[in-house]
Short mmCIF file of N, CA and C in Angstrom, two decimals:
data_model
loop_
_atom_site.label_atom_id
_atom_site.label_comp_id
_atom_site.label_asym_id
_atom_site.label_seq_id
_atom_site.Cartn_x
_atom_site.Cartn_y
_atom_site.Cartn_z
N MET A 17 -21.79 10.64 4.93
CA MET A 17 -21.31 11.49 5.48
C MET A 17 -19.88 12.43 5.29
N THR A 18 -20.14 14.48 5.95
CA THR A 18 -18.67 15.13 5.57
C THR A 18 -18.25 15.05 6.54
N LYS A 19 -17.11 15.47 6.52
CA LYS A 19 -16.35 15.24 7.48
C LYS A 19 -15.39 16.30 7.38
N ASP A 20 -14.75 16.89 8.54
CA ASP A 20 -14.06 18.06 8.67
C ASP A 20 -13.00 18.10 7.93
N PRO A 21 -12.42 19.20 6.66
CA PRO A 21 -11.39 18.63 6.35
C PRO A 21 -9.98 17.90 7.26
N LYS A 22 -9.49 19.04 7.68
CA LYS A 22 -8.32 19.42 9.05
C LYS A 22 -8.82 17.49 9.84
N PHE A 23 -10.43 16.39 9.80
CA PHE A 23 -9.55 15.78 10.25
C PHE A 23 -9.64 14.35 9.42
N GLY A 24 -9.51 14.18 8.06
CA GLY A 24 -9.62 13.54 7.23
C GLY A 24 -10.69 13.55 6.31
N PRO A 25 -10.56 12.25 5.08
CA PRO A 25 -11.17 12.25 4.31
C PRO A 25 -12.62 11.86 4.52
N GLY A 26 -12.80 11.31 5.93
CA GLY A 26 -14.08 10.25 6.23
C GLY A 26 -14.20 8.69 6.14
N PRO A 27 -15.86 8.26 6.11
CA PRO A 27 -15.05 6.97 5.91
C PRO A 27 -14.49 6.32 4.75
N LYS A 28 -13.34 5.48 5.28
CA LYS A 28 -13.02 4.68 4.05
C LYS A 28 -13.40 3.86 3.25
N VAL A 29 -13.20 4.84 2.04
CA VAL A 29 -13.70 3.79 0.12
C VAL A 29 -13.16 2.81 0.34
N ALA A 30 -13.59 1.41 -0.48
CA ALA A 30 -13.52 0.78 -1.01
C ALA A 30 -12.37 0.63 -1.90
N GLY A 31 -11.44 -0.02 -2.00
CA GLY A 31 -10.28 0.39 -3.33
C GLY A 31 -9.40 1.00 -3.23
N TRP A 32 -9.45 2.43 -2.08
CA TRP A 32 -8.95 3.32 -2.27
C TRP A 32 -7.28 3.96 -2.07
N HIS A 33 -6.10 1.90 -2.17
CA HIS A 33 -4.76 1.69 -2.39
C HIS A 33 -4.54 1.51 -3.00
N GLN A 34 -5.47 0.62 -3.91
CA GLN A 34 -5.38 0.52 -4.84
C GLN A 34 -5.60 0.93 -6.08
N ALA A 35 -6.45 1.91 -6.23
CA ALA A 35 -6.66 3.36 -7.04
C ALA A 35 -5.29 4.53 -6.46
N ASN A 36 -5.49 4.53 -5.59
CA ASN A 36 -3.31 5.30 -4.91
C ASN A 36 -2.60 4.90 -5.85
N ALA A 37 -2.53 3.00 -5.30
CA ALA A 37 -1.32 2.43 -6.23
C ALA A 37 -1.06 2.82 -8.50
N SER A 38 -2.22 2.48 -8.25
CA SER A 38 -2.33 3.02 -9.65
C SER A 38 -1.94 3.61 -10.38
N THR A 39 -2.52 4.99 -9.42
CA THR A 39 -1.99 6.34 -10.35
C THR A 39 -0.66 7.07 -9.88
N ALA A 40 -0.15 6.23 -8.84
CA ALA A 40 0.90 6.39 -8.80
C ALA A 40 2.07 5.94 -9.06
N TRP A 41 1.43 4.16 -9.91
CA TRP A 41 2.70 3.48 -10.36
C TRP A 41 2.46 3.01 -12.01
N GLY A 42 1.67 3.65 -11.98
CA GLY A 42 1.32 3.41 -13.46
C GLY A 42 0.03 1.76 -13.19
N GLN A 43 -0.80 1.83 -14.72
CA GLN A 43 -0.90 0.43 -14.88
C GLN A 43 -0.76 -0.23 -15.46
N PRO A 44 -0.91 -1.52 -15.20
CA PRO A 44 -1.00 -2.33 -13.83
C PRO A 44 0.46 -1.69 -12.74
N PRO A 45 0.69 -1.78 -11.30
CA PRO A 45 0.79 -1.75 -10.79
C PRO A 45 2.02 -2.55 -10.39
N PRO A 46 3.63 -2.29 -10.59
CA PRO A 46 4.34 -4.30 -10.03
C PRO A 46 2.86 -5.39 -8.39
N ALA A 47 3.30 -6.17 -9.37
CA ALA A 47 2.35 -7.63 -8.66
C ALA A 47 2.29 -7.05 -7.00
N TRP A 48 3.82 -6.67 -6.52
CA TRP A 48 4.01 -7.03 -4.95
C TRP A 48 2.59 -5.13 -4.58
N ILE A 49 3.28 -4.55 -5.38
CA ILE A 49 2.72 -2.69 -4.76
C ILE A 49 1.07 -3.06 -4.09
N ASN A 50 0.71 -4.15 -5.53
CA ASN A 50 -1.08 -4.24 -5.95
C ASN A 50 -1.37 -5.45 -4.97
N ALA A 51 -0.57 -6.23 -3.77
CA ALA A 51 -0.62 -7.03 -3.20
C ALA A 51 -1.21 -6.27 -2.09
N LEU A 52 0.04 -5.66 -1.40
CA LEU A 52 -0.03 -4.70 -0.54
C LEU A 52 -1.08 -3.43 -0.57
N ALA A 53 -1.05 -3.21 -1.71
CA ALA A 53 -2.64 -1.94 -1.84
C ALA A 53 -3.51 -3.36 -0.92
N GLN A 54 -3.62 -4.24 -1.88
CA GLN A 54 -5.45 -4.85 -1.31
C GLN A 54 -5.21 -5.37 -0.17
N ALA A 55 -4.04 -5.71 0.11
CA ALA A 55 -4.07 -6.74 1.26
C ALA A 55 -4.73 -5.34 2.54
N CYS A 56 -3.58 -3.64 2.61
CA CYS A 56 -4.61 -2.58 3.08
C CYS A 56 -5.88 -2.44 2.93
N ASP A 57 -6.81 -2.57 1.91
CA ASP A 57 -7.81 -2.63 1.73
C ASP A 57 -9.03 -3.08 2.29
N ASP A 58 -7.96 -4.33 2.49
CA ASP A 58 -8.82 -5.65 3.57
C ASP A 58 -8.48 -5.27 4.57
N SER A 59 -7.63 -4.71 5.00
CA SER A 59 -7.26 -4.57 6.13
C SER A 59 -7.26 -3.11 7.37
N SER A 60 -5.87 -3.14 7.28
CA SER A 60 -5.38 -1.41 7.38
C SER A 60 -3.91 -1.57 7.18
N LEU A 61 -3.45 -0.10 6.76
CA LEU A 61 -2.39 0.02 6.96
C LEU A 61 -1.11 -0.49 7.90
N ALA A 62 -1.35 0.08 9.42
CA ALA A 62 -1.16 -0.22 10.27
C ALA A 62 -1.21 -1.89 10.98
N ARG A 63 -2.03 -2.21 10.38
CA ARG A 63 -2.30 -3.81 11.11
C ARG A 63 -1.17 -4.86 10.39
N ILE A 64 -1.25 -4.28 8.78
CA ILE A 64 -0.30 -4.78 7.37
C ILE A 64 0.76 -4.51 7.77
N GLY A 65 1.22 -3.62 8.41
CA GLY A 65 3.06 -2.99 8.31
C GLY A 65 2.97 -3.59 9.84
N ALA A 66 2.30 -3.80 10.90
CA ALA A 66 2.93 -4.54 11.81
C ALA A 66 3.35 -6.16 11.91
N LYS A 67 2.37 -6.41 10.62
CA LYS A 67 3.00 -7.97 9.55
C LYS A 67 4.10 -7.87 9.46
N ILE A 68 4.44 -7.50 8.40
CA ILE A 68 5.80 -7.33 7.74
C ILE A 68 6.87 -6.13 7.91
N GLY A 69 7.13 -5.68 9.61
CA GLY A 69 7.92 -4.51 9.76
C GLY A 69 7.95 -2.89 9.03
N TYR A 70 7.14 -2.22 9.14
CA TYR A 70 6.95 -1.45 8.68
C TYR A 70 5.91 -0.65 8.86
N SER A 71 6.14 0.76 9.64
CA SER A 71 4.64 1.20 10.19
C SER A 71 3.68 1.71 8.92
N GLY A 72 2.92 1.97 9.62
CA GLY A 72 1.46 2.95 7.92
C GLY A 72 1.88 3.69 7.47
N ALA A 73 2.42 4.20 8.29
CA ALA A 73 3.36 5.81 6.55
C ALA A 73 4.01 5.10 5.96
N ALA A 74 5.54 4.10 6.21
CA ALA A 74 5.59 3.81 5.50
C ALA A 74 4.86 3.28 3.83
N LEU A 75 4.41 2.15 4.36
CA LEU A 75 3.85 1.88 3.52
C LEU A 75 2.85 2.58 2.63
N SER A 76 2.05 3.27 2.91
CA SER A 76 1.21 4.53 2.43
C SER A 76 2.46 5.36 1.41
N GLN A 77 3.22 5.37 2.06
CA GLN A 77 4.37 6.00 0.96
C GLN A 77 4.75 5.00 0.18
N ALA A 78 4.73 3.60 0.13
CA ALA A 78 4.81 3.07 -0.82
C ALA A 78 3.74 2.88 -1.86
N ILE A 79 2.89 3.11 -1.74
CA ILE A 79 2.09 2.21 -2.40
C ILE A 79 2.15 3.68 -2.95
N ASN A 80 1.98 4.89 -2.89
CA ASN A 80 2.27 5.79 -3.51
C ASN A 80 2.80 6.78 -4.09
N HIS A 81 4.04 5.49 -4.56
CA HIS A 81 5.08 6.05 -4.69
C HIS A 81 6.12 7.15 -4.03
N LYS A 82 6.30 6.86 -2.63
CA LYS A 82 6.51 8.31 -2.51
C LYS A 82 7.70 8.01 -1.44
N TYR A 83 8.07 6.35 -1.04
CA TYR A 83 8.71 6.34 0.06
C TYR A 83 10.40 6.63 -0.30
N PRO A 84 11.26 7.33 1.22
CA PRO A 84 12.02 8.04 1.26
C PRO A 84 13.42 6.98 0.79
N GLY A 85 13.06 5.79 1.62
CA GLY A 85 14.28 4.35 1.98
C GLY A 85 14.14 3.67 0.28
N ASP A 86 14.33 2.76 1.12
CA ASP A 86 15.07 1.82 0.26
C ASP A 86 13.87 1.15 0.03
N MET A 87 13.51 0.57 -1.20
CA MET A 87 12.25 0.73 -1.18
C MET A 87 12.47 -1.63 -1.82
N ASP A 88 13.70 -1.88 -2.25
CA ASP A 88 13.93 -2.93 -2.40
C ASP A 88 13.70 -4.04 -1.04
N ALA A 89 13.43 -3.12 -0.56
CA ALA A 89 13.96 -4.15 1.14
C ALA A 89 12.28 -3.63 1.26
N VAL A 90 11.36 -3.13 1.14
CA VAL A 90 9.62 -2.75 1.36
C VAL A 90 9.05 -4.14 0.14
N ARG A 91 10.06 -4.47 -0.60
CA ARG A 91 9.16 -5.41 -1.76
C ARG A 91 9.83 -6.65 -1.18
N ALA A 92 11.21 -6.87 -0.92
CA ALA A 92 11.12 -8.06 0.00
C ALA A 92 10.31 -8.23 1.48
N ALA A 93 10.33 -7.63 1.92
CA ALA A 93 9.56 -7.68 3.32
C ALA A 93 7.50 -8.11 3.07
N VAL A 94 7.20 -7.56 2.22
CA VAL A 94 5.69 -7.54 1.13
C VAL A 94 5.36 -9.07 0.32
N CYS A 95 6.95 -9.73 0.26
CA CYS A 95 6.89 -10.82 -0.49
C CYS A 95 7.25 -11.89 0.64
N ALA A 96 7.88 -11.53 0.90
CA ALA A 96 8.20 -12.91 1.98
C ALA A 96 6.83 -12.80 3.33
N HIS A 97 5.64 -12.36 3.20
CA HIS A 97 4.96 -12.08 4.32
C HIS A 97 3.49 -11.86 3.49
N LEU A 98 3.56 -11.45 2.74
CA LEU A 98 1.80 -11.26 1.88
C LEU A 98 2.30 -12.79 0.80
N VAL A 99 0.81 -13.06 0.05
CA VAL A 99 0.58 -13.10 -1.08
C VAL A 99 0.94 -12.81 -2.59
N VAL A 100 2.01 -12.82 -2.79
CA VAL A 100 2.43 -11.92 -4.42
C VAL A 100 2.75 -13.66 -5.64
N PRO A 101 1.80 -13.00 -6.69
CA PRO A 101 1.84 -14.03 -7.67
C PRO A 101 3.92 -14.01 -8.03
N PRO A 102 3.79 -15.34 -8.00
CA PRO A 102 4.98 -15.83 -8.42
C PRO A 102 5.98 -15.49 -9.36
N LYS A 103 4.93 -15.14 -10.48
CA LYS A 103 5.98 -14.46 -11.85
C LYS A 103 5.94 -13.30 -11.89
N VAL A 104 5.78 -12.28 -11.03
CA VAL A 104 6.33 -11.10 -11.69
C VAL A 104 7.79 -10.92 -10.32
N ALA A 105 6.94 -11.23 -8.64
CA ALA A 105 7.98 -11.21 -7.58
C ALA A 105 9.50 -11.86 -7.60
N PRO A 106 9.98 -10.67 -7.41
CA PRO A 106 11.42 -11.86 -7.96
C PRO A 106 12.06 -12.37 -6.92
#
């Protein structure tokens, strides 16, 4: 299925956010980014954003290492609301 470029990339590809995180943050991305990307792949940016108190756009920017705001606050929200491996999440 091909879509017109001005209307987006087409159907969501499994692992899309995790692939973006690996590209933006390096391999492997921090555990909290990996947990965020996995959650967004399993659900949606908007749903996960509503759960942790950030917009889907802000989460997309965080996953892509482009969030201009307080990244430590995003990390804290992700760690508080999503399952993040404890050995890496401060």
